[in-house]
Coordinates of C-alpha atoms and ligand atoms in Angstrom, one line a residue:
X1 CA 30.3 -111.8 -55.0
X2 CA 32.3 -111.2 -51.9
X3 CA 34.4 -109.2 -53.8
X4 CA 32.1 -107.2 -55.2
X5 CA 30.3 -105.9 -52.2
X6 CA 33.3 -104.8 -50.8
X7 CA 34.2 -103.3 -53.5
X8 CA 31.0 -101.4 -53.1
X9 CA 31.6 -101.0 -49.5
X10 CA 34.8 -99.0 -50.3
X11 CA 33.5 -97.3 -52.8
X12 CA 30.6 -95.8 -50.3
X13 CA 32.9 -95.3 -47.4
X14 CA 34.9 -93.4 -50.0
X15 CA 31.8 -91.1 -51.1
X16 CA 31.1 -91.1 -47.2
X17 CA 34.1 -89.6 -46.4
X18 CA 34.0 -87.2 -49.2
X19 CA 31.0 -85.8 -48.1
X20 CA 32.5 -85.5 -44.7
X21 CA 35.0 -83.6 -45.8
X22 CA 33.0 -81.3 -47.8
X23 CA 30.8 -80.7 -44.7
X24 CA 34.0 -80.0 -42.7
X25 CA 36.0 -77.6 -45.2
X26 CA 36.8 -74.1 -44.0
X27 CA 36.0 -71.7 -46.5
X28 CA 37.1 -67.9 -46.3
X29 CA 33.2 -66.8 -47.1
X30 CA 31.3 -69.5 -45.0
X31 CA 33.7 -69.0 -42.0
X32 CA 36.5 -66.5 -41.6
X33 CA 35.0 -63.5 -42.8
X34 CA 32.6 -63.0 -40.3
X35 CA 35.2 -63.0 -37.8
X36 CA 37.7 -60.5 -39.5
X37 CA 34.9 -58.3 -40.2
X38 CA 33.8 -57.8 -36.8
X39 CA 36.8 -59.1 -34.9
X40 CA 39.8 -57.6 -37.3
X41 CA 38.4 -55.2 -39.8
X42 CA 36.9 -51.9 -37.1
X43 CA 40.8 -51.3 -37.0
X44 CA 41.9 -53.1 -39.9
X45 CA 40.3 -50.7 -42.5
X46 CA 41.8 -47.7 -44.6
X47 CA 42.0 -45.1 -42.2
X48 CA 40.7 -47.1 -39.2
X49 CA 44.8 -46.9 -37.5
X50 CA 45.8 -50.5 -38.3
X51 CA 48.8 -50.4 -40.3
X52 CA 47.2 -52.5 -43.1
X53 CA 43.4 -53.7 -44.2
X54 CA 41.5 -56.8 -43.2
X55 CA 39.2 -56.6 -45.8
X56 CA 38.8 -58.8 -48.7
X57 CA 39.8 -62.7 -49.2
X58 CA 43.4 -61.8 -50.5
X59 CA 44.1 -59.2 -47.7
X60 CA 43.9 -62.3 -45.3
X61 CA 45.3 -65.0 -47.5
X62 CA 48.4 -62.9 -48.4
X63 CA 49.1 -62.7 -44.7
X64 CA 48.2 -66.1 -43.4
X65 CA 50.9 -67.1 -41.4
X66 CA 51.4 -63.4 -39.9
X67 CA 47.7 -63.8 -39.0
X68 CA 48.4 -67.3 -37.9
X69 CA 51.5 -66.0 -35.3
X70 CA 49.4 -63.2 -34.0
X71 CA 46.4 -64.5 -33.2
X72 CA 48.2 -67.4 -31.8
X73 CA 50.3 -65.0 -29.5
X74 CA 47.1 -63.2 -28.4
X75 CA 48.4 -60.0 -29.6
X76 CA 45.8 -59.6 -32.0
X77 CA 42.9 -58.8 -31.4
X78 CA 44.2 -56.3 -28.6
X79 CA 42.0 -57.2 -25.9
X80 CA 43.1 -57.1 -22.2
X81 CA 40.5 -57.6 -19.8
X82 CA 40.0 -60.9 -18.1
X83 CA 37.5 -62.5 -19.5
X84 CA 36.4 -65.0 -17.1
X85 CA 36.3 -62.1 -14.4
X86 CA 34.0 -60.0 -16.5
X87 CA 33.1 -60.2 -19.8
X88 CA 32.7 -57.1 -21.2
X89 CA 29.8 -56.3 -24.1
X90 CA 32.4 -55.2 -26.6
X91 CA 34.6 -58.0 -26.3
X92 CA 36.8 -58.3 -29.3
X93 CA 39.0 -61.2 -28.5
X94 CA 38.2 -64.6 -30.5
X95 CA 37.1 -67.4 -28.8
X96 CA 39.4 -70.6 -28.6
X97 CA 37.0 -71.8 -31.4
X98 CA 37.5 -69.1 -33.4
X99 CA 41.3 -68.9 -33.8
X100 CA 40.8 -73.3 -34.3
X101 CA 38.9 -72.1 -37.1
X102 CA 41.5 -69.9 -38.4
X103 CA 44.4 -71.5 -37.9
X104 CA 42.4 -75.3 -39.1
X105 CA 41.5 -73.1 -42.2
X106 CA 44.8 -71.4 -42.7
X107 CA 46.4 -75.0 -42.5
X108 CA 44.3 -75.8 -45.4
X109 CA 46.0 -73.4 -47.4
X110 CA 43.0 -70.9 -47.0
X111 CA 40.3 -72.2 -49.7
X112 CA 38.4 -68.8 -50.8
X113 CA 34.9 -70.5 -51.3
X114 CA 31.8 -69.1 -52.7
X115 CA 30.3 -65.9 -51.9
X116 CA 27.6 -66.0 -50.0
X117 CA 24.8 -63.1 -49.0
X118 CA 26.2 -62.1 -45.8
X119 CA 28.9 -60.6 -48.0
X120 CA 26.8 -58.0 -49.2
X121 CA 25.7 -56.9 -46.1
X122 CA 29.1 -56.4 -44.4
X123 CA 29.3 -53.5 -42.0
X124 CA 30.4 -50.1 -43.9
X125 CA 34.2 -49.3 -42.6
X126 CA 35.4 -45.2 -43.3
X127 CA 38.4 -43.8 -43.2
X128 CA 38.8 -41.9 -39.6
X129 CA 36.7 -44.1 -37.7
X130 CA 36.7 -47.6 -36.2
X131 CA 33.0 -47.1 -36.3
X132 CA 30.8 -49.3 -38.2
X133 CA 29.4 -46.1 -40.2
X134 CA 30.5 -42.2 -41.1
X135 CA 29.9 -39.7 -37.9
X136 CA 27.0 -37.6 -38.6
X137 CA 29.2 -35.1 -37.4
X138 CA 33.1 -34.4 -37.2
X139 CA 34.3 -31.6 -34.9
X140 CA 38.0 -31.1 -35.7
X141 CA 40.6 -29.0 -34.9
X142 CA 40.9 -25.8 -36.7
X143 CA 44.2 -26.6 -38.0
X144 CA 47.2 -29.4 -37.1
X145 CA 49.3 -28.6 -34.8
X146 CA 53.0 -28.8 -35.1
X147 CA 54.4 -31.1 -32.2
X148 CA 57.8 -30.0 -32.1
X149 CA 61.0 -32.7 -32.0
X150 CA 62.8 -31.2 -28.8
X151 CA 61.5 -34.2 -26.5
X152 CA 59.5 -32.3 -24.0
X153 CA 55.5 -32.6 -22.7
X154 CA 53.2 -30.7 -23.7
X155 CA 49.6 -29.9 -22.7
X156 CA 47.4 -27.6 -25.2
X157 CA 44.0 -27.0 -25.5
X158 CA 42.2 -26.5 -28.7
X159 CA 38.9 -25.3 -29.0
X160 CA 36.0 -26.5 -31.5
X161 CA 33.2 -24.2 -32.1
X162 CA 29.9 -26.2 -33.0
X163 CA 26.2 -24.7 -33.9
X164 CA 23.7 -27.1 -34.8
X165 CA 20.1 -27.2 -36.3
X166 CA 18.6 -29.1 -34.0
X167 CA 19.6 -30.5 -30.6
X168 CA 21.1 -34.4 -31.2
X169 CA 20.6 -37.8 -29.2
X170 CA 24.5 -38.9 -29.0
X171 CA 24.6 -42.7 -29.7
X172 CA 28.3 -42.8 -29.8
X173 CA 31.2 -40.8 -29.1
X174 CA 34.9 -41.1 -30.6
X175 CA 38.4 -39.5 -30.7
X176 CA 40.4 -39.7 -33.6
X177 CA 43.9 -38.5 -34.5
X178 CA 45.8 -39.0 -37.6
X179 CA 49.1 -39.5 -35.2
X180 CA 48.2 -41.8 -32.0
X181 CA 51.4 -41.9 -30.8
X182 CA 52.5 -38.3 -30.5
X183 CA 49.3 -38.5 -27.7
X184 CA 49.3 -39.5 -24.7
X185 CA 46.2 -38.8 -23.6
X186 CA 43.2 -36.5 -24.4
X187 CA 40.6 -35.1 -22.6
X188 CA 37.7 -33.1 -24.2
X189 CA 34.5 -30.9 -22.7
X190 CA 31.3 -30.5 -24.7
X191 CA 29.7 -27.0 -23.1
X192 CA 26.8 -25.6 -24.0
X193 CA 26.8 -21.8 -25.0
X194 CA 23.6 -20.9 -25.6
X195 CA 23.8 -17.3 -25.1
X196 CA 24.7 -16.0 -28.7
X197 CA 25.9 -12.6 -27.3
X198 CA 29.3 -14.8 -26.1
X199 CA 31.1 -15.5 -29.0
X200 CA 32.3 -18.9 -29.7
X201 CA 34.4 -18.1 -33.0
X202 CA 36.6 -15.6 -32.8
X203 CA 38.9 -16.7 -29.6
X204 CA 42.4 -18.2 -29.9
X205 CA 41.8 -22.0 -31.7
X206 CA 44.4 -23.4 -29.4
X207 CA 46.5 -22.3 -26.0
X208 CA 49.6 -24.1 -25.2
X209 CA 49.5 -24.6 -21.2
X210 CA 53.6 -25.3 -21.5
X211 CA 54.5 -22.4 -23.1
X212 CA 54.2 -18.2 -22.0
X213 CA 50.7 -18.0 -22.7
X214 CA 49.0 -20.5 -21.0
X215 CA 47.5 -17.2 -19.3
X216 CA 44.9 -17.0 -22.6
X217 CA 43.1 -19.9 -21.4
X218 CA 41.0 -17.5 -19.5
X219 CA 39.3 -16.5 -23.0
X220 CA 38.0 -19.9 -22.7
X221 CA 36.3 -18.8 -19.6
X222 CA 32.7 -17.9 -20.8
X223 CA 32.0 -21.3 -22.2
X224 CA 32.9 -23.1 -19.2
X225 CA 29.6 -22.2 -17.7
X226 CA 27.6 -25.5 -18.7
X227 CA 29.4 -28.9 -19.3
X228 CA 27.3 -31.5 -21.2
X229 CA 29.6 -34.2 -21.6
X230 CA 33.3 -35.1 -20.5
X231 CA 35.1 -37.4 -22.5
X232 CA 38.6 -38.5 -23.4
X233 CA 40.9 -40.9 -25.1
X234 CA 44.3 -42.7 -23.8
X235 CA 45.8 -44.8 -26.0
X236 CA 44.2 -48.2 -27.3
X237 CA 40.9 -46.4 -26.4
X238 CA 37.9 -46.9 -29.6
X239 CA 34.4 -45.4 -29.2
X240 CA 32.1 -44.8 -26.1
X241 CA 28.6 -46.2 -27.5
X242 CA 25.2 -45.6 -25.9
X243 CA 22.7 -48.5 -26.5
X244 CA 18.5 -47.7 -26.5
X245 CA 17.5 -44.4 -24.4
X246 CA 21.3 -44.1 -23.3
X247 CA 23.6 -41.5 -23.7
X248 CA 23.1 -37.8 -23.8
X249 CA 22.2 -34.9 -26.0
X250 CA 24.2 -32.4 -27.8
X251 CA 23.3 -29.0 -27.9
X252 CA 23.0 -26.7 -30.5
X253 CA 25.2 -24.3 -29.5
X254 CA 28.4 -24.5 -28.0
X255 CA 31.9 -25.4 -27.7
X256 CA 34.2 -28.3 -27.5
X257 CA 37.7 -27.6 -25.8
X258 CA 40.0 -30.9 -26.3
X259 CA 42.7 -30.7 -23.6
X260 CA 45.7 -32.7 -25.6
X261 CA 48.9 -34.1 -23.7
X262 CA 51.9 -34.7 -26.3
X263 CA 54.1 -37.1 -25.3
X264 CA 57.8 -36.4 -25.7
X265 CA 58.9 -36.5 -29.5
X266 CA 62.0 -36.8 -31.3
X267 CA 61.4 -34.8 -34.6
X268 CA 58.9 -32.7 -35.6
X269 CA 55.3 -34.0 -36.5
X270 CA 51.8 -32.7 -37.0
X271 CA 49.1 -34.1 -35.4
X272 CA 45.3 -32.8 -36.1
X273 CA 42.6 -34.5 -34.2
X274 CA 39.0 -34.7 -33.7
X275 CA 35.7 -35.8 -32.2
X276 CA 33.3 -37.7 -34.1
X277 CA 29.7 -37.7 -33.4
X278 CA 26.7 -40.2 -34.1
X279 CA 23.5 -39.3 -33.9
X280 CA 20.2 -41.8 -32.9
X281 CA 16.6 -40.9 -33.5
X282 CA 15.6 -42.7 -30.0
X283 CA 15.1 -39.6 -27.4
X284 CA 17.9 -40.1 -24.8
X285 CA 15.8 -40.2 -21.5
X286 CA 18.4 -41.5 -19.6
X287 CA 21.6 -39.4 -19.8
X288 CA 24.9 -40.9 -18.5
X289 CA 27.6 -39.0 -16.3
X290 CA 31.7 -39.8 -16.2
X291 CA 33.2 -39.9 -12.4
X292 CA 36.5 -40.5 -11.7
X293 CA 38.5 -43.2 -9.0
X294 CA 42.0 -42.8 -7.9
X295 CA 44.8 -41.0 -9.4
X296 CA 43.0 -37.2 -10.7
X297 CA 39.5 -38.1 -9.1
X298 CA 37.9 -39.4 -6.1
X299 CA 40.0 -40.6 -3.2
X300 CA 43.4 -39.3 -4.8
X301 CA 44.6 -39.2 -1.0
X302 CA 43.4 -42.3 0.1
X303 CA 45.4 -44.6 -2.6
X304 CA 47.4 -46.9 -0.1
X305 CA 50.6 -46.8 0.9
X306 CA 51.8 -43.3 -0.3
X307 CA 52.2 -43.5 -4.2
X308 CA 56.0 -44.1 -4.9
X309 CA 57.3 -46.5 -6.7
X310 CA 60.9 -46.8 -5.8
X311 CA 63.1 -47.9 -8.5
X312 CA 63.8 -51.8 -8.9
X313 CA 61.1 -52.1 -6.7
X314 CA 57.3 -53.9 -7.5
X315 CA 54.6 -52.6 -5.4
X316 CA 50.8 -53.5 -5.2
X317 CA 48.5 -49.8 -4.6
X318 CA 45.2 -50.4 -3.3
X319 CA 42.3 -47.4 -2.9
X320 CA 38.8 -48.1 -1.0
X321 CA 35.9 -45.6 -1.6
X322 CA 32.2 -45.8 -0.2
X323 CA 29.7 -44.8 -2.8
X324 CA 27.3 -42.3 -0.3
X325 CA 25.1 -41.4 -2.4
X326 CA 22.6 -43.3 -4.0
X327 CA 22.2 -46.4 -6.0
X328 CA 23.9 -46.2 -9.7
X329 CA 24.3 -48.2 -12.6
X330 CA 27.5 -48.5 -14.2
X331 CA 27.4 -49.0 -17.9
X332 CA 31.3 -48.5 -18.5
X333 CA 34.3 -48.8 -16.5
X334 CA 38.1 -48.0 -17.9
X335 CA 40.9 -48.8 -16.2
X336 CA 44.3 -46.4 -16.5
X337 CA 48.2 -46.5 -15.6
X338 CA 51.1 -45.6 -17.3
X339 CA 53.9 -47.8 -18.1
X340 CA 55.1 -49.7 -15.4
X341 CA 51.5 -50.9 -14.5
X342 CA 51.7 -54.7 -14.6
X343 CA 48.1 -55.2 -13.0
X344 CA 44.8 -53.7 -12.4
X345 CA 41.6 -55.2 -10.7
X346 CA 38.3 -53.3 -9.1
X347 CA 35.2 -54.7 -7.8
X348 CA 32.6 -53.5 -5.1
X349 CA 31.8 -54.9 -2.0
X350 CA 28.4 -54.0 -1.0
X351 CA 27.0 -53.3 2.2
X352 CA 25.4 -56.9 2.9
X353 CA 28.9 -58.5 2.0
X354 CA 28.1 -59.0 -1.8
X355 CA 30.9 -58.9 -4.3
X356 CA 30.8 -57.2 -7.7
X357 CA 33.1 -58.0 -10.1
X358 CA 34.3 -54.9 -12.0
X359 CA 37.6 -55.1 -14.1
X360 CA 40.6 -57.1 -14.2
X361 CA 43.8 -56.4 -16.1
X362 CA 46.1 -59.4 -15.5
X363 CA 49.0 -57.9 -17.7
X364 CA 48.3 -54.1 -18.3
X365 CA 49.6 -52.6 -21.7
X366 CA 50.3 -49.2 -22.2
X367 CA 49.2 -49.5 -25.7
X368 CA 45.7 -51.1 -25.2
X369 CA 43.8 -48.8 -22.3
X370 CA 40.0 -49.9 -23.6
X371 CA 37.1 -48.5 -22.6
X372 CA 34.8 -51.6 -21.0
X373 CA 31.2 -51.5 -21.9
X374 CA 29.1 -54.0 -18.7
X375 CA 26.8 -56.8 -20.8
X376 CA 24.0 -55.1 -18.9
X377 CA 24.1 -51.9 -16.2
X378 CA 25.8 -53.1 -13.1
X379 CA 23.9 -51.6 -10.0
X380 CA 26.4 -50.0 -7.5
X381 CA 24.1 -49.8 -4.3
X382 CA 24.9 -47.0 -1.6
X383 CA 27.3 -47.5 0.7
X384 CA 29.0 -49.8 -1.4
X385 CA 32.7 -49.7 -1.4
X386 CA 34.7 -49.6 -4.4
X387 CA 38.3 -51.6 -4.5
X388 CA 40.2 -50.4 -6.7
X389 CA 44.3 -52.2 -6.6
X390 CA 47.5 -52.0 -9.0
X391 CA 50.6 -53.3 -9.2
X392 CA 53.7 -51.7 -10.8
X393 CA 57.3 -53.0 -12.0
X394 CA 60.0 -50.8 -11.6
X395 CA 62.6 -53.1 -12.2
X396 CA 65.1 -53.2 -14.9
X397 CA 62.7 -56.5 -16.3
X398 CA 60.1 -55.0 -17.2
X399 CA 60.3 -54.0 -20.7
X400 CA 57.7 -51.2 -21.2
X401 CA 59.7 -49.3 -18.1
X402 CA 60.6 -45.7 -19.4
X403 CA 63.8 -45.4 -17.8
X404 CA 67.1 -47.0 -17.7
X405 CA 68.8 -47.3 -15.3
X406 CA 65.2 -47.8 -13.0
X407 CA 64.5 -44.8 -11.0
X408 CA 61.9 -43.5 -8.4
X409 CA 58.5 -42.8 -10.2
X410 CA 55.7 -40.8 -8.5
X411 CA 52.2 -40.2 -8.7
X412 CA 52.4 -36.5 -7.9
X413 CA 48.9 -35.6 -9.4
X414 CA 50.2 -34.4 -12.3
X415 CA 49.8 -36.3 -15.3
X416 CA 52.6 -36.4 -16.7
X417 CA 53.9 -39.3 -18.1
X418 CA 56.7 -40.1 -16.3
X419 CA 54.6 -39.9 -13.2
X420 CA 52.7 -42.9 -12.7
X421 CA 48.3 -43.1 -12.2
X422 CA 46.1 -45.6 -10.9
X423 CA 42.5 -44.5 -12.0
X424 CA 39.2 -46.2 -12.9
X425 CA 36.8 -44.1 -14.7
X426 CA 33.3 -45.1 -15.5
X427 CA 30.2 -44.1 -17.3
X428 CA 27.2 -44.1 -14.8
X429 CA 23.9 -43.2 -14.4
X430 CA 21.1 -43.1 -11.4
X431 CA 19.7 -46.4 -10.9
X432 CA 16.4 -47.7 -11.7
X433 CA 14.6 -50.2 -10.9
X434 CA 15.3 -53.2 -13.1
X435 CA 18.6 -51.9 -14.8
X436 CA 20.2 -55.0 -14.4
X437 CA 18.0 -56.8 -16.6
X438 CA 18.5 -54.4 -19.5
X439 CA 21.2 -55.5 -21.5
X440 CA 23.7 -52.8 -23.2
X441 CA 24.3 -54.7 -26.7
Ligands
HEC1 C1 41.5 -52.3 -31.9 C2 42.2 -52.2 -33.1 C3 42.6 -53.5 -33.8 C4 42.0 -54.7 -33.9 C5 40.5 -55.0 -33.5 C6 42.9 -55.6 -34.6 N1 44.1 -55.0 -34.8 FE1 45.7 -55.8 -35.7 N2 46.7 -54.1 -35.3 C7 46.2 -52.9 -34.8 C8 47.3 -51.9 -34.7 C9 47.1 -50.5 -34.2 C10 48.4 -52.6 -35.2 C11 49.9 -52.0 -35.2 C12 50.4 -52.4 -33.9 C13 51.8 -52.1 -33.6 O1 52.3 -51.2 -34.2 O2 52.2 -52.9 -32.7 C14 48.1 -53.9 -35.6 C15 49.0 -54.9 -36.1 C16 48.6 -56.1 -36.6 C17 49.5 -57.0 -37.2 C18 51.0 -56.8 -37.4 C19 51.7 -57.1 -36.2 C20 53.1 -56.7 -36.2 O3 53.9 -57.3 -35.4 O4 53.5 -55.8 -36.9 C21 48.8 -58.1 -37.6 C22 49.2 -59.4 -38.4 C23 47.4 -57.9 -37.2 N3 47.3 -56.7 -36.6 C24 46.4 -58.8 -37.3 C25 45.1 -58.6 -36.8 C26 44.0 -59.6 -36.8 C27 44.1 -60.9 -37.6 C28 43.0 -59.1 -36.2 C29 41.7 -59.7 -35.9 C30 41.7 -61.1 -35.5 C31 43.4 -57.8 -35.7 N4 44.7 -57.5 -36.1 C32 42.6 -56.9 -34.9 C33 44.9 -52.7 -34.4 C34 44.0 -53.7 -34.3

């Protein structure tokens, strides 16, 4: 009898523990792919400037262990902002119970599981955008350019003639190139040219600033007269995305000049580039504005002490402006330095001694510059002061430094990229009341 019922007793514990099990077993459909679609795949995607998808089941399981050893290192996802400073709406890093997940699941030799309906609503990846959808519209350059191997900067504009139907509510806002890293940055201005009697088509597509005839840039001149939106890319940089009533409009008419700074290259390469554009039905009645910190913007002179780096040296920079105007609400802020930055951090400090946390960068990369969306619109009142600091390594330790032997690296305003920058841009608009409750997800 005894016997028996312990027999039973094993027998339940057994079924017990199976069920246990069952309950506990990490399957590729019930758990990982909802974190490589929105964590992995927005890069990881034919065309989306990953070197290899993140797709389906056996795009993973092929590369377990690689997964495994990146997501382990924290180089992947490429996310760079403190999190416990600010977290940022468009955080992309995985939680420490997300990469327990995958690694618990990739330890289990990555059981595939059933399909379940999530699957069939997974977020449409294109080709030439890290996007969740296609751009309603794609403003490219005429032609690629040939970047030519002899090792020297250049700067050239390229202009992008639009005319439109209608007038468009912009929900989001992208640069894409098929070669990131001949570029080193970009900037681009949407103007307005309503007039019809200025002709938007049959100027020069592109002036190179470096060479002879940088003079032809004054063909651009006519469509300088209204700008509706300044934007730009640096490296690691994805989409600007406007939430609700955010953003601004497009005009019908106009033109889009992309200012492009080539880095040095070796050989000879083509690069062609472009702006994608999504449109939203909800009327943007609040439209946003860039401004610019530090290094190319506001307070340039101010940046403390002098901006040299001097080589084998490691310097902290620190720049303090007073907002004087009136109350705003930041939506995005995006920090930038070149190469031997090591550390970034701003916050404000209003005038009743409050401290907002803005950005921190404990170890900057080159590679990864992201653009920081707030969880909801941070109010900057008047007469707040911004902080802005960074700290660069010019010594022979620091890997990403450009030269070797060290040597002296300025910020002479020029942005070249052997000169260094401290700058924080962000996305802003006039405060209203409440804006801190409305959350930009
Ligand atoms: C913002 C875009 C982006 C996201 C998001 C992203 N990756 Fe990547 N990934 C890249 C790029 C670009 C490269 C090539 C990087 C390079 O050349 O160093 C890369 C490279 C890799 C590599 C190869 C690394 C090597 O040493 O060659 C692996 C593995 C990888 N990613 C896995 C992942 C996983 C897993 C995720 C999600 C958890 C992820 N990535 C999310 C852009 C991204």
């Amino acid at each position: 009898m005894i016997f028996k019922m312990k027999n039973r007793l094993y027998i339940l514990l057994f079924l017990l523990k199976g069920a246990v099990l069952q309950a506990q077993q990490i399957t590729y459909y019930n758990d990982i792919s909802p974190i490589v679609q929105s964590k992995c795949a927005p890069c990881h995607h034919p065309g989306g400037g990953a070197p290899f998808s993140l797709l389906t089941f056996e795009d993973i399981a092929k590369r377990a262990s690689f997964i495994k050893e990146v997501i382990q290192s924290g180089y992947m996802p490429p996310w760079k902002a403190d999190n416990k400073y600010v977290h940022f709406a468009n955080d992309r890093s995985l939680s420490p119970k997300e990469i327990n997940l995958l690694v618990k699941w990739i330890a289990d030799k990555t059981p595939e599981g059933k399909k379940n309906t999530t699957e069939k609503n997974l977020p449409e990846f294109t080709s030439g955008t890290k996007y969740s959808r296609k751009p309603d519209m794609v403003l490219k350059m005429a032609d690629s350019f040939l970047v030519q191997g002899d090792n020297t900067e250049r700067f050239v504009i390229f202009k992008i003639p639009f005319a439109l139907k209608e007038t468009e509510n912009i929900e989001a806002i992208e640069f894409y190139s098929n070669n990131n890293k001949l570029i080193h940055h970009a900037n681009y201005a949407v103007h307005e040219v309503a007039d019809t009697s200025i002709d938007i088509y049959n100027t020069d597509a592109v002036v190179n600033l470096s060479a002879a005839d940088r003079t032809k840039v004054d063909q651009y001149r006519p469509y300088k007269k209204i700008m509706t939106y300044y934007g730009g890319w640096i490296p690691g940089t994805t989409y600007e995305y406007y939430p609700k009533e955010f953003g601004w409009v497009m005009p019908r008419r106009g033109v889009i000049l992309l200012t492009v700074h080539f880095g040095p290259s070796a050989v000879d390469e083509k690069s062609i580039s472009y702006v994608n554009l999504f449109f939203k039905k909800i009327p943007v009645t609040r439209p946003v504005k860039v401004i610019s910190f530090g290094s190319g913007g506001i307070g340039e002179k101010q940046i403390d002490p002098i901006f040299y780096i001097k080589a084998n040296d490691k310097k902290t920079f620190t720049l303090e402006v007073t907002n004087p105007g009136t109350d705003l609400s930041v939506m995005y802020v995006w920090p930038h330095m070149h190469y031997i930055g090591k550390e970034f951090k701003a916050y404000i400090v209003t005038a009743v001694g409050d401290t907002i946390k803005m950005v921190h960068i404990p170890e900057w990369d080159f590679r990864w510059q992201e653009i920081y969306r707030m969880k909801n619109l941070v109010k900057v009142p008047k007469g707040s002061i911004m902080h802005i600091e960074g700290t660069y390594d010019n010594t022979a330790q620091n890997p990403a430094n450009p030269n070797s032997p060290p040597r002296t690296i300025f910020s002479e305003g020029s942005m070249r990229s052997t000169d260094e920058m401290m700058t924080l841009l962000m996305v802003y608009l006039p405060y209203e009341e409440g804006d801190e409750k409305i959350k930009m997800e």
